[in-house]
Coordinates of C-alpha atoms and ligand atoms in Angstrom, one line a residue:
M1152 CA 13.7 18.5 -17.3
T1153 CA 12.5 15.3 -15.7
T1154 CA 9.0 14.4 -16.8
L1155 CA 7.1 11.1 -16.5
K1156 CA 8.4 10.3 -20.1
N1157 CA 11.9 10.0 -18.8
C1158 CA 11.1 8.0 -15.7
F1159 CA 12.4 4.5 -16.4
N1160 CA 12.0 2.8 -12.9
I1161 CA 10.2 3.3 -9.7
D1162 CA 13.1 5.3 -8.2
D1163 CA 13.0 7.8 -11.1
L1164 CA 9.4 8.3 -10.2
G1165 CA 10.5 8.9 -6.6
R1166 CA 13.0 11.6 -7.8
L1167 CA 10.3 13.3 -9.9
A1168 CA 7.8 13.2 -6.9
R1169 CA 10.4 14.8 -4.7
K1170 CA 10.6 17.7 -7.1
R1171 CA 6.8 18.1 -7.1
L1172 CA 6.0 17.6 -3.4
P1173 CA 6.9 19.9 -0.4
V1174 CA 9.6 18.4 1.8
P1175 CA 7.3 17.5 4.7
V1176 CA 4.9 15.5 2.4
T1177 CA 7.8 13.6 0.7
D1178 CA 9.0 12.8 4.3
Y1179 CA 5.5 11.5 5.2
V1180 CA 5.5 9.3 2.1
E1181 CA 9.0 8.0 2.2
G1182 CA 9.7 8.0 6.0
G1183 CA 9.4 5.1 8.4
A1184 CA 9.3 4.6 12.2
D1185 CA 12.2 5.1 14.7
D1186 CA 15.5 4.4 13.1
E1187 CA 13.9 3.2 9.8
V1188 CA 15.5 -0.2 10.2
S1189 CA 12.5 -2.0 9.0
L1190 CA 12.0 0.5 6.1
A1191 CA 15.6 -0.1 4.9
N1192 CA 15.5 -3.9 5.6
N1193 CA 12.3 -4.2 3.4
I1194 CA 14.2 -3.1 0.4
S1195 CA 17.5 -4.7 1.2
A1196 CA 16.0 -8.1 2.0
F1197 CA 15.1 -8.5 -1.7
S1198 CA 18.8 -8.6 -2.7
R1199 CA 19.4 -11.6 -0.3
Y1200 CA 17.4 -13.7 -2.7
Q1201 CA 18.8 -14.5 -6.0
I1202 CA 16.8 -15.6 -9.1
V1203 CA 17.9 -18.9 -10.7
P1204 CA 16.9 -18.8 -14.4
K1205 CA 15.9 -22.0 -16.3
V1206 CA 17.2 -21.6 -19.9
L1207 CA 15.9 -23.0 -23.2
Q1208 CA 12.2 -23.0 -22.2
D1209 CA 9.5 -22.3 -24.6
I1210 CA 8.2 -18.8 -23.3
S1211 CA 6.4 -17.9 -26.6
A1212 CA 3.0 -17.7 -24.9
L1213 CA 3.2 -15.8 -21.7
T1214 CA 0.4 -15.8 -19.2
T1215 CA 0.6 -13.6 -16.1
A1216 CA -3.0 -13.4 -14.9
T1217 CA -4.2 -14.6 -11.5
E1218 CA -7.0 -14.3 -9.0
V1219 CA -6.6 -12.8 -5.6
M1220 CA -9.3 -11.9 -3.1
G1221 CA -11.9 -13.3 -5.5
C1222 CA -10.8 -10.9 -8.3
K1223 CA -9.0 -11.5 -11.5
I1224 CA -5.9 -9.3 -12.1
P1225 CA -3.6 -9.2 -15.1
H1226 CA -0.4 -9.5 -13.0
P1227 CA 0.2 -10.7 -9.4
F1228 CA 0.3 -7.2 -8.0
Y1229 CA -2.2 -4.5 -7.1
I1230 CA -2.6 -1.2 -5.2
S1231 CA -2.3 -1.2 -1.5
A1232 CA -4.2 1.1 0.9
T1233 CA -2.7 4.4 1.4
G1234 CA -4.5 7.1 3.4
F1235 CA -4.6 10.9 2.7
S1236 CA -4.0 10.6 -1.1
G1237 CA -5.1 14.3 -1.4
M1238 CA -1.7 15.2 0.2
M1239 CA 0.1 13.6 -2.7
C1240 CA -2.4 14.6 -5.4
P1241 CA -4.5 17.6 -4.2
T1242 CA -6.6 17.9 -7.3
D1243 CA -7.9 14.2 -7.6
A1244 CA -6.9 12.5 -4.3
E1245 CA -8.0 8.8 -4.4
L1246 CA -9.6 9.2 -7.9
A1247 CA -6.2 9.3 -9.6
G1248 CA -5.3 5.9 -8.2
V1249 CA -8.5 4.1 -8.6
R1250 CA -8.9 5.4 -12.2
A1251 CA -5.4 4.2 -13.0
A1252 CA -6.3 0.8 -11.4
A1253 CA -9.3 0.5 -13.8
S1254 CA -7.3 1.5 -16.8
R1255 CA -4.8 -1.2 -16.0
R1256 CA -7.5 -3.7 -14.9
T1257 CA -6.0 -4.3 -11.5
L1258 CA -7.3 -4.0 -7.9
Y1259 CA -7.4 -0.9 -5.9
T1260 CA -7.5 -0.7 -2.1
A1261 CA -9.4 2.2 -0.5
S1262 CA -8.2 3.3 2.9
T1263 CA -10.4 4.0 5.9
F1264 CA -8.6 7.3 5.9
S1265 CA -9.2 8.3 2.4
N1266 CA -9.8 11.9 1.7
L1267 CA -12.9 11.1 -0.4
P1268 CA -15.8 9.1 0.8
L1269 CA -15.7 5.4 -0.1
E1270 CA -18.8 5.8 -2.2
D1271 CA -17.2 8.4 -4.4
I1272 CA -14.1 6.2 -4.9
A1273 CA -16.3 3.3 -5.8
E1274 CA -18.4 5.3 -8.2
A1275 CA -15.3 6.8 -9.9
S1276 CA -14.3 3.7 -11.8
P1277 CA -15.5 0.1 -12.6
C1278 CA -12.5 -1.8 -11.4
N1279 CA -12.6 -4.2 -8.5
K1280 CA -11.8 -2.7 -5.2
L1281 CA -11.0 -3.7 -1.7
F1282 CA -11.8 -1.7 1.4
Q1283 CA -9.1 -1.4 4.1
V1284 CA -10.5 -1.3 7.6
Y1285 CA -9.1 0.5 10.7
V1286 CA -11.4 -0.5 13.5
L1287 CA -12.3 2.6 15.5
N1288 CA -13.2 3.0 19.1
D1289 CA -16.7 4.2 18.2
Q1290 CA -18.4 0.8 17.4
A1291 CA -21.3 2.3 15.6
L1292 CA -19.0 4.2 13.2
S1293 CA -17.0 1.2 12.4
S1294 CA -20.0 -1.0 11.8
K1295 CA -21.7 1.6 9.6
L1296 CA -18.3 1.8 7.7
L1297 CA -18.7 -1.9 6.7
E1298 CA -22.2 -1.7 5.7
R1299 CA -21.2 1.4 3.5
A1300 CA -18.5 -0.7 2.0
E1301 CA -20.7 -3.6 1.2
K1302 CA -23.4 -1.3 -0.3
A1303 CA -20.8 0.5 -2.5
G1304 CA -19.8 -2.8 -4.0
Y1305 CA -16.3 -3.4 -2.5
K1306 CA -15.3 -6.9 -3.2
G1307 CA -13.3 -7.7 -0.3
L1308 CA -12.2 -6.3 3.1
C1309 CA -8.6 -5.9 4.4
L1310 CA -8.4 -5.5 8.1
T1311 CA -5.2 -3.7 9.1
V1312 CA -4.0 -5.0 12.5
D1313 CA -0.6 -3.2 13.0
T1314 CA -1.9 0.2 13.8
V1315 CA -3.3 0.2 17.3
V1316 CA -1.3 3.3 17.7
G1317 CA 0.5 5.5 15.1
G1318 CA 4.1 4.8 14.5
N1319 CA 6.9 7.1 15.8
R1320 CA 7.7 8.8 12.5
E1321 CA 10.4 11.3 13.6
R1322 CA 10.9 12.7 9.9
D1323 CA 7.4 14.0 10.4
A1324 CA 8.0 15.6 13.7
R1325 CA 11.2 17.2 12.4
S1326 CA 9.7 18.5 9.2
G1327 CA 6.7 19.8 11.2
L1328 CA 4.3 17.7 9.2
A1329 CA 0.7 17.9 10.4
I1330 CA -2.2 16.4 8.6
P1331 CA -3.4 18.3 6.9
P1332 CA -0.3 20.2 6.0
R1333 CA -0.2 23.5 7.9
L1334 CA 1.3 26.7 6.5
T1335 CA 3.1 27.9 9.6
L1336 CA 6.0 30.3 9.4
K1337 CA 8.4 27.3 9.9
S1338 CA 6.9 25.3 7.1
M1339 CA 6.0 28.2 4.8
F1340 CA 9.4 28.1 3.1
Q1341 CA 9.2 24.5 2.2
Y1342 CA 5.7 25.0 0.8
M1343 CA 6.8 28.2 -1.1
M1344 CA 9.5 26.0 -2.8
R1345 CA 6.7 23.9 -4.4
P1346 CA 4.2 26.6 -5.6
A1347 CA 2.3 24.4 -8.0
W1348 CA 1.5 21.9 -5.3
T1349 CA 0.8 24.6 -2.7
I1350 CA -1.6 26.5 -5.1
K1351 CA -3.5 23.2 -5.9
Y1352 CA -3.5 22.4 -2.2
L1353 CA -5.1 25.7 -1.2
L1354 CA -7.6 25.5 -4.0
S1355 CA -8.8 22.0 -3.2
S1356 CA -11.9 22.1 -1.3
N1357 CA -12.2 18.6 0.1
S1358 CA -8.9 16.8 -0.6
M1359 CA -7.7 17.0 3.0
S1360 CA -11.0 15.9 4.7
L1361 CA -11.6 12.6 6.4
G1362 CA -13.9 11.5 3.6
N1363 CA -15.5 8.5 5.4
F1364 CA -16.2 10.4 8.5
P1365 CA -18.2 13.6 8.0
E1366 CA -19.6 13.3 11.5
L1367 CA -16.0 13.7 13.0
P1368 CA -14.5 17.2 13.3
Q1369 CA -12.9 18.0 9.9
P1370 CA -9.3 19.1 9.7
S1371 CA -8.9 22.8 9.0
M1372 CA -5.8 24.9 8.6
G1373 CA -6.1 26.3 12.2
D1374 CA -6.4 23.2 14.2
S1375 CA -4.2 20.6 12.5
Q1376 CA -2.2 19.5 15.6
A1377 CA -5.3 18.8 17.5
F1378 CA -6.5 16.9 14.6
T1379 CA -3.4 14.8 14.4
Q1380 CA -3.7 14.0 18.1
A1381 CA -7.3 13.1 17.6
L1382 CA -6.6 10.7 14.9
G1383 CA -4.3 8.7 17.2
T1384 CA -7.2 8.3 19.7
L1385 CA -9.6 7.0 17.2
F1386 CA -8.2 3.4 16.9
K1387 CA -9.7 0.7 19.0
K1388 CA -7.0 -0.4 21.5
D1389 CA -8.7 -3.7 22.7
L1390 CA -9.1 -5.2 19.2
T1391 CA -8.7 -9.1 19.4
W1392 CA -8.9 -12.2 17.3
D1393 CA -12.6 -12.5 18.5
D1394 CA -13.3 -9.2 16.8
A1395 CA -11.6 -10.3 13.6
K1396 CA -13.6 -13.5 13.7
K1397 CA -16.9 -11.6 14.1
M1398 CA -16.0 -9.3 11.2
I1399 CA -15.0 -12.3 9.1
D1400 CA -18.4 -14.1 9.9
S1401 CA -20.5 -11.1 9.1
W1402 CA -18.8 -10.2 5.9
E1403 CA -19.9 -12.3 2.8
G1404 CA -16.9 -11.9 0.6
P1405 CA -13.1 -12.4 0.7
F1406 CA -11.4 -11.1 3.9
A1407 CA -7.7 -10.4 4.4
I1408 CA -5.9 -9.7 7.5
K1409 CA -3.1 -7.1 6.8
G1410 CA -0.1 -6.8 9.1
I1411 CA 0.6 -10.5 9.9
M1412 CA 4.3 -11.0 10.7
S1413 CA 4.6 -14.5 12.0
V1414 CA 3.8 -18.0 11.4
A1415 CA 1.8 -18.3 14.6
D1416 CA -0.4 -15.3 13.6
A1417 CA -0.9 -16.6 10.1
L1418 CA -2.1 -19.8 11.4
K1419 CA -4.4 -17.9 13.7
A1420 CA -5.8 -15.9 10.8
K1421 CA -6.4 -19.2 8.9
E1422 CA -8.3 -20.5 12.0
V1423 CA -10.6 -17.6 12.2
G1424 CA -11.6 -18.0 8.5
A1425 CA -9.6 -15.2 6.7
T1426 CA -9.3 -15.7 3.0
A1427 CA -5.7 -14.2 2.9
V1428 CA -2.9 -13.0 5.1
I1429 CA -1.1 -9.8 3.9
L1430 CA 2.5 -10.2 5.2
S1431 CA 3.3 -6.6 6.0
N1432 CA 5.0 -4.2 8.5
H1433 CA 3.1 -1.2 7.1
G1434 CA 6.1 -0.4 4.9
G1435 CA 8.3 0.1 8.0
R1436 CA 6.0 2.8 9.3
Q1437 CA 4.8 1.2 12.4
L1438 CA 7.0 -1.2 14.5
D1439 CA 10.7 -0.7 13.8
G1440 CA 13.2 -3.6 13.9
T1441 CA 10.8 -6.3 12.4
P1442 CA 11.9 -8.7 9.7
A1443 CA 11.1 -7.8 6.1
P1444 CA 7.8 -9.4 5.0
I1445 CA 9.5 -11.1 2.0
E1446 CA 11.7 -13.1 4.6
L1447 CA 8.5 -14.7 6.0
V1448 CA 6.9 -15.9 2.9
E1449 CA 8.6 -19.3 2.7
E1450 CA 7.8 -20.3 6.3
V1451 CA 4.3 -19.0 6.3
R1452 CA 3.6 -20.9 3.1
A1453 CA 5.0 -24.1 4.6
A1454 CA 2.8 -23.6 7.7
V1455 CA -0.6 -22.4 6.1
G1456 CA -0.5 -24.9 3.3
P1457 CA -1.2 -24.4 -0.4
D1458 CA -4.8 -23.1 -0.3
M1459 CA -4.7 -19.9 1.9
E1460 CA -3.8 -16.8 -0.1
I1461 CA -0.5 -15.0 0.9
I1462 CA -0.1 -11.4 -0.2
V1463 CA 3.2 -9.7 0.6
D1464 CA 3.9 -6.0 0.8
G1465 CA 7.0 -3.9 1.8
G1466 CA 9.9 -2.7 -0.3
I1467 CA 8.6 -3.8 -3.8
R1468 CA 10.3 -1.4 -6.2
R1469 CA 11.0 -3.9 -9.1
G1470 CA 9.3 -6.5 -11.2
T1471 CA 12.0 -8.9 -10.0
D1472 CA 11.0 -8.3 -6.4
I1473 CA 7.4 -9.6 -7.4
F1474 CA 9.0 -12.6 -9.1
K1475 CA 10.9 -13.4 -6.0
A1476 CA 7.8 -13.2 -3.8
I1477 CA 5.9 -15.6 -6.1
A1478 CA 8.8 -17.9 -6.2
L1479 CA 9.0 -18.1 -2.4
G1480 CA 5.3 -19.0 -2.3
A1481 CA 3.2 -15.7 -2.4
N1482 CA 0.1 -15.4 -4.5
A1483 CA 0.5 -11.7 -5.1
C1484 CA 2.1 -8.4 -3.9
S1485 CA 0.5 -5.3 -3.0
I1486 CA 2.4 -2.1 -3.6
G1487 CA 2.5 1.2 -1.5
R1488 CA 5.2 3.6 -2.3
A1489 CA 5.8 2.3 -5.7
Y1490 CA 2.4 3.7 -6.7
V1491 CA 2.3 6.6 -4.4
R1492 CA 5.6 7.9 -6.1
G1493 CA 3.7 7.8 -9.4
L1494 CA 0.7 9.4 -7.8
S1495 CA 2.8 12.3 -6.5
A1496 CA 4.8 12.6 -9.7
G1497 CA 1.8 12.7 -12.1
G1498 CA -1.6 11.9 -10.7
Q1499 CA -3.5 9.2 -12.6
E1500 CA -1.0 9.2 -15.4
G1501 CA 1.9 8.8 -12.9
V1502 CA 0.2 5.8 -11.3
E1503 CA -0.3 4.2 -14.7
K1504 CA 3.3 4.8 -15.3
A1505 CA 4.2 3.1 -12.1
L1506 CA 2.0 0.1 -12.9
D1507 CA 3.4 -0.1 -16.5
I1508 CA 7.0 -0.2 -15.2
L1509 CA 6.3 -3.0 -12.8
T1510 CA 4.4 -4.9 -15.4
S1511 CA 7.1 -4.7 -18.1
E1512 CA 9.8 -5.5 -15.5
F1513 CA 7.8 -8.5 -14.1
E1514 CA 7.1 -9.9 -17.7
R1515 CA 10.7 -9.6 -18.7
C1516 CA 11.9 -11.3 -15.5
M1517 CA 9.5 -14.2 -16.2
I1518 CA 10.9 -14.6 -19.7
L1519 CA 14.5 -14.4 -18.6
A1520 CA 13.9 -16.9 -15.8
G1521 CA 12.2 -19.2 -18.3
C1522 CA 8.7 -19.1 -17.0
S1523 CA 5.6 -18.9 -19.2
S1524 CA 3.0 -18.8 -16.4
L1525 CA 2.8 -18.0 -12.8
E1526 CA 2.3 -21.7 -12.0
E1527 CA 5.8 -22.5 -13.4
I1528 CA 7.4 -20.1 -10.9
G1529 CA 8.6 -22.0 -7.9
P1530 CA 11.3 -22.6 -5.3
Q1531 CA 13.6 -23.9 -8.1
H1532 CA 13.9 -20.2 -9.3
I1533 CA 15.2 -18.9 -6.0
R1534 CA 18.3 -19.3 -3.7
K1535 CA 19.5 -17.5 -0.7
R1536 CA 22.7 -15.5 -1.2
I1537 CA 25.7 -17.3 0.3
N1538 CA 27.3 -15.8 3.6
D1539 CA 23.9 -14.2 4.7
Ligands
LIG2140 C1 1.8 7.3 2.5 C2 1.4 6.0 3.0 C3 0.1 5.9 3.6 C4 -0.4 4.6 4.0 N1 -1.6 4.5 4.5 C5 -2.1 3.3 5.0 C6 -3.4 3.2 5.3 O1 -4.2 4.1 5.4 N2 -3.8 2.0 5.8 C7 -3.0 0.8 5.6 O2 -3.5 -0.3 6.0 N3 -1.8 0.8 5.2 C8 -1.3 2.1 4.9 N4 0.0 2.2 4.3 C9 0.8 1.0 4.1 C10 0.7 0.4 2.8 O3 -0.6 -0.1 2.6 C11 1.6 -0.7 2.5 O4 1.5 -1.7 3.6 C12 3.1 -0.3 2.5 O5 3.3 1.0 1.9 C13 3.9 -1.3 1.8 O6 5.3 -0.9 1.7 P1 5.9 -0.1 0.5 O7 5.5 1.3 0.6 O8 7.3 -0.4 0.7 O9 5.4 -0.8 -0.8 C14 0.5 3.4 3.8 C15 1.7 3.6 3.3 C16 2.2 4.9 2.9 C17 3.6 4.9 2.2

């Protein structure tokens, strides 16, 4: 029987997660937009870069710590924002991820669409946290959200700009997924195949609610389609750089713009005063047919200069992927599905397992590449595969 103990890499965690989650929920986590070209390319792009080791280096004292968004982290990766964690872990929802982040002293990003209120997530653990912002049509609701994040002690904001509408995720349409999952006759069989998840889901009182918006109609088993449609209409459609600048000016701490996919927009983010750009195509869940974020790192670094923080996400499944991102010029990576798979496979323990796997893979990669600190990792350690 597969357990967390015999998961040796992130894909093993994914296989275990599949055994635990109903098919529609697995599709929600693993799926992408349209033909899933961006999703596949996010992963395959890493193999177009090769690591060039430097041998006979003294690596007896390894240091991997860094600072990102004003927070010290032990390794150059941390947990990205993922909404509706209650679907993946009905008993603990976001608490599993944030507690795992605390136990591994890394950063946790809470999503605007968390199932638990941002205050509960903040109180649950002492680790540094970022708050991910979706700007909503309702200006008052959006402003209140930022005030609440500041009051709750979130260290930094991360404004997601690639979700003006929801992506076209056809796996969800086919599997009949609704948020929250709805037990229709069609989906009943799939849910019955995962009785442990289904019982936990049915018993969880708040794991499917829109934790940050008690004032909005909360999802219930009966009106999930209406809820999904309503969610799509919440986003502010006329969000511009002026809005981003106003938010940056009114927020005291570090501010990242997530969803940057070009040199021009990275320069614009720098101009409006962002601390960091997060190169991201939302894990291939929004616009299909984009480059992989890893392919942009080198040119964005050259354009923004050495001081602006570059965080990259999308397709990170191995410690070697994180090494490649650093060698190309990123400061850190944020991880989505790599941690969500752990969350689905085993709650807090599963997330810790995912973080531990990436940690040991990254450290081994550094040693084998002959680097004893992050500063030593550079373009000399990377080359593009010939014929690409
Ligand atoms: C299940 C799931 C939910 C997500 N929810 C959000 C969200 O609420 N806000 C956000 O900015 N990004 C969200 N993302 C995108 C992630 O933050 C991240 O950009 C992406 O997962 C990175 O790609 P990877 O999964 O290949 O690591 C979500 C991703 C997944 C897989």
